[in-house]
PDB file of N, CA and C in Angstrom:
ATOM      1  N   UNK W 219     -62.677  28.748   4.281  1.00 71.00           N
ATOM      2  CA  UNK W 219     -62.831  30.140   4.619  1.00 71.00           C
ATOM      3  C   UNK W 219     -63.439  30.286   6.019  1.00 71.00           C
ATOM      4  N   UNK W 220     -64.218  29.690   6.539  1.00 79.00           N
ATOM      5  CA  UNK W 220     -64.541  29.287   7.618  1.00 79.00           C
ATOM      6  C   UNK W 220     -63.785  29.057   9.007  1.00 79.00           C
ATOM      7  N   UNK W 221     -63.054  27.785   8.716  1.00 81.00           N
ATOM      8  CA  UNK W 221     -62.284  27.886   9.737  1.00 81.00           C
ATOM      9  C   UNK W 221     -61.025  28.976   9.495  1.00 81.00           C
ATOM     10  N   UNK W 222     -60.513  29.615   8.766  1.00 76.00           N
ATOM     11  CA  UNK W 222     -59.627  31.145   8.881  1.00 76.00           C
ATOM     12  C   UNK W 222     -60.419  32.010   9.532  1.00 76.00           C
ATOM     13  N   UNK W 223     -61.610  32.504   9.272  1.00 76.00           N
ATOM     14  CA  UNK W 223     -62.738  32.994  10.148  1.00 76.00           C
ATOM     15  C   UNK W 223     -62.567  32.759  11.466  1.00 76.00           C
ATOM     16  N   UNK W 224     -62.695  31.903  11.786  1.00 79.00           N
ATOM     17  CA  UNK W 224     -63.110  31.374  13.042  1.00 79.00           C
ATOM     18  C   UNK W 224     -61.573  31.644  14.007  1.00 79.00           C
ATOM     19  N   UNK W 225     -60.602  31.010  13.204  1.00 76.00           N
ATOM     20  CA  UNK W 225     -59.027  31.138  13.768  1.00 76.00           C
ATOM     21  C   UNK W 225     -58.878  32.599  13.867  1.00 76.00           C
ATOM     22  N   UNK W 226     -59.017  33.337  13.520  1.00 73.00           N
ATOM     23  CA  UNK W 226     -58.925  34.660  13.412  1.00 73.00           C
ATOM     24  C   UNK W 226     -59.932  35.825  14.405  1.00 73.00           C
ATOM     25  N   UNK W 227     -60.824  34.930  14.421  1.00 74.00           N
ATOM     26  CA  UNK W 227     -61.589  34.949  15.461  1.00 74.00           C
ATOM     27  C   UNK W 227     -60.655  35.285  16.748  1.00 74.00           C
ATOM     28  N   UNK W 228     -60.499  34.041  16.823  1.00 72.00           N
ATOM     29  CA  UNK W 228     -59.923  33.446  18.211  1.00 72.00           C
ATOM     30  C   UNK W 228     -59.132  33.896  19.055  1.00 72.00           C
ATOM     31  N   UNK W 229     -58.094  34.437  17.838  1.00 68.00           N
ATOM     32  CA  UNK W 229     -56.903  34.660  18.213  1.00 68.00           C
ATOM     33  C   UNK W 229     -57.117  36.264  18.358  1.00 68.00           C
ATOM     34  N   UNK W 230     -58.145  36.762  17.677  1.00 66.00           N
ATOM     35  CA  UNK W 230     -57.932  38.447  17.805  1.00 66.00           C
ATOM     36  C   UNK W 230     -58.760  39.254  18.398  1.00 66.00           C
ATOM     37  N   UNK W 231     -59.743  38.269  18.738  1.00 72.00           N
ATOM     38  CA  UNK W 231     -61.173  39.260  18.538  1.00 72.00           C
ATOM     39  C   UNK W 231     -61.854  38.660  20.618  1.00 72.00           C
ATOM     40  N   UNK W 232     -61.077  38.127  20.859  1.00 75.00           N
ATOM     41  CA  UNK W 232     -61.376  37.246  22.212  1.00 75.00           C
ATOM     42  C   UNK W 232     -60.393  37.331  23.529  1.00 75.00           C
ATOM     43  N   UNK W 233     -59.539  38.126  22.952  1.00 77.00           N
ATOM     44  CA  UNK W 233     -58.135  38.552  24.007  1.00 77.00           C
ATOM     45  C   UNK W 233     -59.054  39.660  24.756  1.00 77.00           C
ATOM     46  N   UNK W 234     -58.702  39.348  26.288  1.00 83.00           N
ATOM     47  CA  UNK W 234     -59.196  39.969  27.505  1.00 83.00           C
ATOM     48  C   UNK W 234     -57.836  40.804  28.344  1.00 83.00           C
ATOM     49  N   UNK W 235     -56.665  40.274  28.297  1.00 88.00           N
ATOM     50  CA  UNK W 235     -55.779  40.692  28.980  1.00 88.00           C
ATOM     51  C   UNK W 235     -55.454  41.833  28.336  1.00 88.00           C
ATOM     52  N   UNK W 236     -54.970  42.854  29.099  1.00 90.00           N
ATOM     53  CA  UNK W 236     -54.374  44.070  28.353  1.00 90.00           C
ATOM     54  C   UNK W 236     -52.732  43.716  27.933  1.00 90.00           C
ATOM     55  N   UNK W 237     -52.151  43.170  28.515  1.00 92.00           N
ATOM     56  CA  UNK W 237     -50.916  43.207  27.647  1.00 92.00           C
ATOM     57  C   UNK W 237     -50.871  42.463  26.516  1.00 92.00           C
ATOM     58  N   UNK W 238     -51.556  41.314  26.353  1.00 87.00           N
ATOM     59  CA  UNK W 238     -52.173  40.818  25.133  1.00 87.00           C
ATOM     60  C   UNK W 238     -52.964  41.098  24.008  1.00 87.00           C
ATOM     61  N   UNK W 239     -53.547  42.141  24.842  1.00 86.00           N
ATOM     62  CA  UNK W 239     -53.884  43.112  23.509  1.00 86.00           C
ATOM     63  C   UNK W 239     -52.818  44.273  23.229  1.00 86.00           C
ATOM     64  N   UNK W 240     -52.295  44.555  24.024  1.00 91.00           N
ATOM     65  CA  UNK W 240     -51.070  45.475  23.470  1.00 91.00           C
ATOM     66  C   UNK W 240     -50.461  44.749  22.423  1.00 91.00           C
ATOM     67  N   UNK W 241     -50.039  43.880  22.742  1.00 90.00           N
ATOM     68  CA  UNK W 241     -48.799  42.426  21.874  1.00 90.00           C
ATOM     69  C   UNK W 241     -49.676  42.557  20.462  1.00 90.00           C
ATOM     70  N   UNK W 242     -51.038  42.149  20.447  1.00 85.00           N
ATOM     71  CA  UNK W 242     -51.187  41.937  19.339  1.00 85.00           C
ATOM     72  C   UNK W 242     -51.544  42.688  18.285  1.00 85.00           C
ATOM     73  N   UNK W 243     -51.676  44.061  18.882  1.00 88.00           N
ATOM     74  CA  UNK W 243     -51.972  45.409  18.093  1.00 88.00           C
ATOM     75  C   UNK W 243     -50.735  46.024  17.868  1.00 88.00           C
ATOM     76  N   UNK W 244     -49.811  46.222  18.742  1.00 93.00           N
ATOM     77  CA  UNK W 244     -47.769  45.951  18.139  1.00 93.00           C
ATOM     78  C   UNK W 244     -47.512  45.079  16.575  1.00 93.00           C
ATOM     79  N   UNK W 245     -47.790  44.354  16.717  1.00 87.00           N
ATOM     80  CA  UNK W 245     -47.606  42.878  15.920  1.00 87.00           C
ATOM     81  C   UNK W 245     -48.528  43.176  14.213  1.00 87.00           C
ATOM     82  N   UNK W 246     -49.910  43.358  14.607  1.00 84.00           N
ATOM     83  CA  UNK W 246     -50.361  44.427  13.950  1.00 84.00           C
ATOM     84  C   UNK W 246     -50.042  45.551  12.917  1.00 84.00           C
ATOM     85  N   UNK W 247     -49.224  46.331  13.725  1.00 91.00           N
ATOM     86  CA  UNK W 247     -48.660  47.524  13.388  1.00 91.00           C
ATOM     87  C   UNK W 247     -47.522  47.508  12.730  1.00 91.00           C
ATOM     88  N   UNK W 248     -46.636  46.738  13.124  1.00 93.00           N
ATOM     89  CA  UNK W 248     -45.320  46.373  12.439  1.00 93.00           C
ATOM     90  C   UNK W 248     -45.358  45.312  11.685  1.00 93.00           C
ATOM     91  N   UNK W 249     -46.431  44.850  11.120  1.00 88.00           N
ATOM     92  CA  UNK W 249     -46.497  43.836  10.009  1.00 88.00           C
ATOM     93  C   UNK W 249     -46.333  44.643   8.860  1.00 88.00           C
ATOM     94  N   UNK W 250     -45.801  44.496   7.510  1.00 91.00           N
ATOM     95  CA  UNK W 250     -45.594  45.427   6.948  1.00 91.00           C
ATOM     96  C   UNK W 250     -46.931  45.211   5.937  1.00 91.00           C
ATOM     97  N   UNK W 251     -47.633  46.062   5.416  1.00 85.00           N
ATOM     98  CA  UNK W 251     -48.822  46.599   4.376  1.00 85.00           C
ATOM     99  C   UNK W 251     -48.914  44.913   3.487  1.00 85.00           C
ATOM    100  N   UNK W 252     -47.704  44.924   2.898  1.00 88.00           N
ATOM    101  CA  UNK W 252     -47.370  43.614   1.862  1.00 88.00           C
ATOM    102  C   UNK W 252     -47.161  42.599   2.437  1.00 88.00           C
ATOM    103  N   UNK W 253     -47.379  42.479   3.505  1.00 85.00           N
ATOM    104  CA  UNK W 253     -47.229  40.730   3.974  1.00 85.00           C
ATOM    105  C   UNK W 253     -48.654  40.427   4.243  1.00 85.00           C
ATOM    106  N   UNK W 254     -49.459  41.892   4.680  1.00 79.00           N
ATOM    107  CA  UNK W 254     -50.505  41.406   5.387  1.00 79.00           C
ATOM    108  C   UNK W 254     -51.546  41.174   3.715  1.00 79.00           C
ATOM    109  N   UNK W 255     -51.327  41.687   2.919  1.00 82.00           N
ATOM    110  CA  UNK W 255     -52.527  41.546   1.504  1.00 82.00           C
ATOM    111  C   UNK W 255     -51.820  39.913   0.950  1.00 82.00           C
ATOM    112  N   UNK W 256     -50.123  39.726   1.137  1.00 83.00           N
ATOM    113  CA  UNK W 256     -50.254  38.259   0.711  1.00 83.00           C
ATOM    114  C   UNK W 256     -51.008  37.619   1.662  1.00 83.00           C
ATOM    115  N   UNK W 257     -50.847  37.619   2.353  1.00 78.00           N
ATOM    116  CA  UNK W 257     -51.330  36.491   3.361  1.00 78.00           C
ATOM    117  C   UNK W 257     -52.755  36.345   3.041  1.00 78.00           C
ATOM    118  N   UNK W 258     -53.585  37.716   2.724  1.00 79.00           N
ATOM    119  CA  UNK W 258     -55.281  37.815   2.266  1.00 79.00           C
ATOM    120  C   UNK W 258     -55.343  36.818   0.685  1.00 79.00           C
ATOM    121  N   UNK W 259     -54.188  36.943  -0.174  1.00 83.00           N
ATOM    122  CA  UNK W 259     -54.701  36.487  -1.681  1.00 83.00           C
ATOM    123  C   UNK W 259     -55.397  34.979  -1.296  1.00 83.00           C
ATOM    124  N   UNK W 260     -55.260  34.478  -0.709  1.00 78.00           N
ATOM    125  CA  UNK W 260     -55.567  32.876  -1.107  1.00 78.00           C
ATOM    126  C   UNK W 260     -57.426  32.980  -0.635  1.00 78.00           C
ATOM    127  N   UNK W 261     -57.864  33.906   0.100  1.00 77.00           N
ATOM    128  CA  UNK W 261     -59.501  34.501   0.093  1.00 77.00           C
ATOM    129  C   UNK W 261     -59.647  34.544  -1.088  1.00 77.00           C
ATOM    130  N   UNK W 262     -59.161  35.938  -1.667  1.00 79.00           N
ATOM    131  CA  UNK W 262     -59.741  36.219  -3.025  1.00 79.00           C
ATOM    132  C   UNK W 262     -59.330  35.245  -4.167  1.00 79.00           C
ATOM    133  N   UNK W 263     -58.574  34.656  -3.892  1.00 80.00           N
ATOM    134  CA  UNK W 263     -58.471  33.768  -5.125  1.00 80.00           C
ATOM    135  C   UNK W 263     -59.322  32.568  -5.035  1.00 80.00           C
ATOM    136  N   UNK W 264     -60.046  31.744  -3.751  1.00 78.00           N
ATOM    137  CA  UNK W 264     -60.917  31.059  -3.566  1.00 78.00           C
ATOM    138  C   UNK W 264     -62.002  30.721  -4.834  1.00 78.00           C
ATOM    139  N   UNK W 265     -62.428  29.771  -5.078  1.00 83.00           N
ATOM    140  CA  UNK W 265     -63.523  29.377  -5.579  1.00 83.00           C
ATOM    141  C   UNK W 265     -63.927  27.735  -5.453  1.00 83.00           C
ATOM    142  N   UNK W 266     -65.277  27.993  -5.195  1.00 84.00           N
ATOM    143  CA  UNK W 266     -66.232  26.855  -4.707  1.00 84.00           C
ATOM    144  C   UNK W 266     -66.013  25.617  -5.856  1.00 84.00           C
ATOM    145  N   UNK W 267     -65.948  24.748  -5.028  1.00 86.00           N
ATOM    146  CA  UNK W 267     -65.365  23.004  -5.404  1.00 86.00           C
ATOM    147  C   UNK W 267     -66.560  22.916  -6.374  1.00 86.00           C
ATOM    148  N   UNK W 268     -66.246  22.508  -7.310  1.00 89.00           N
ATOM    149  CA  UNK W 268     -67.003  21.512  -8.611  1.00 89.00           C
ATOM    150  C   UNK W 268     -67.753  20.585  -8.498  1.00 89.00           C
ATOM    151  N   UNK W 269     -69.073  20.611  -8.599  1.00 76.00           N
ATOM    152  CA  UNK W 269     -69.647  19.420  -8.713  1.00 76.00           C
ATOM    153  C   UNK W 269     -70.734  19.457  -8.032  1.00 76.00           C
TER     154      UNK W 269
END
């Protein structure tokens, strides 16, 4: 969970250029509702290793 954090980070939260932030708020926008909550299940379905 951590490193998705962190990747997500990286990639979204650290863009300086303006057309790069255009691109990725486009990209954003036209992702459709249901791709973006699959892509979230494997968070919520998480649970801490045994032992």
């Amino acid at each position: 969970m951590a490193r998705a954090s962190f990747r997500a980070g990286r990639y979204g939260q650290q863009l300086r250029n303006p057309l790069a932030l255009a691109a990725r708020t486009a990209a954003l926008r036209l992702t459709p509702g249901s791709a973006a909550l699959r892509s979230m299940t494997w968070c919520t379905n998480w649970r801490p290793p045994q032992g």
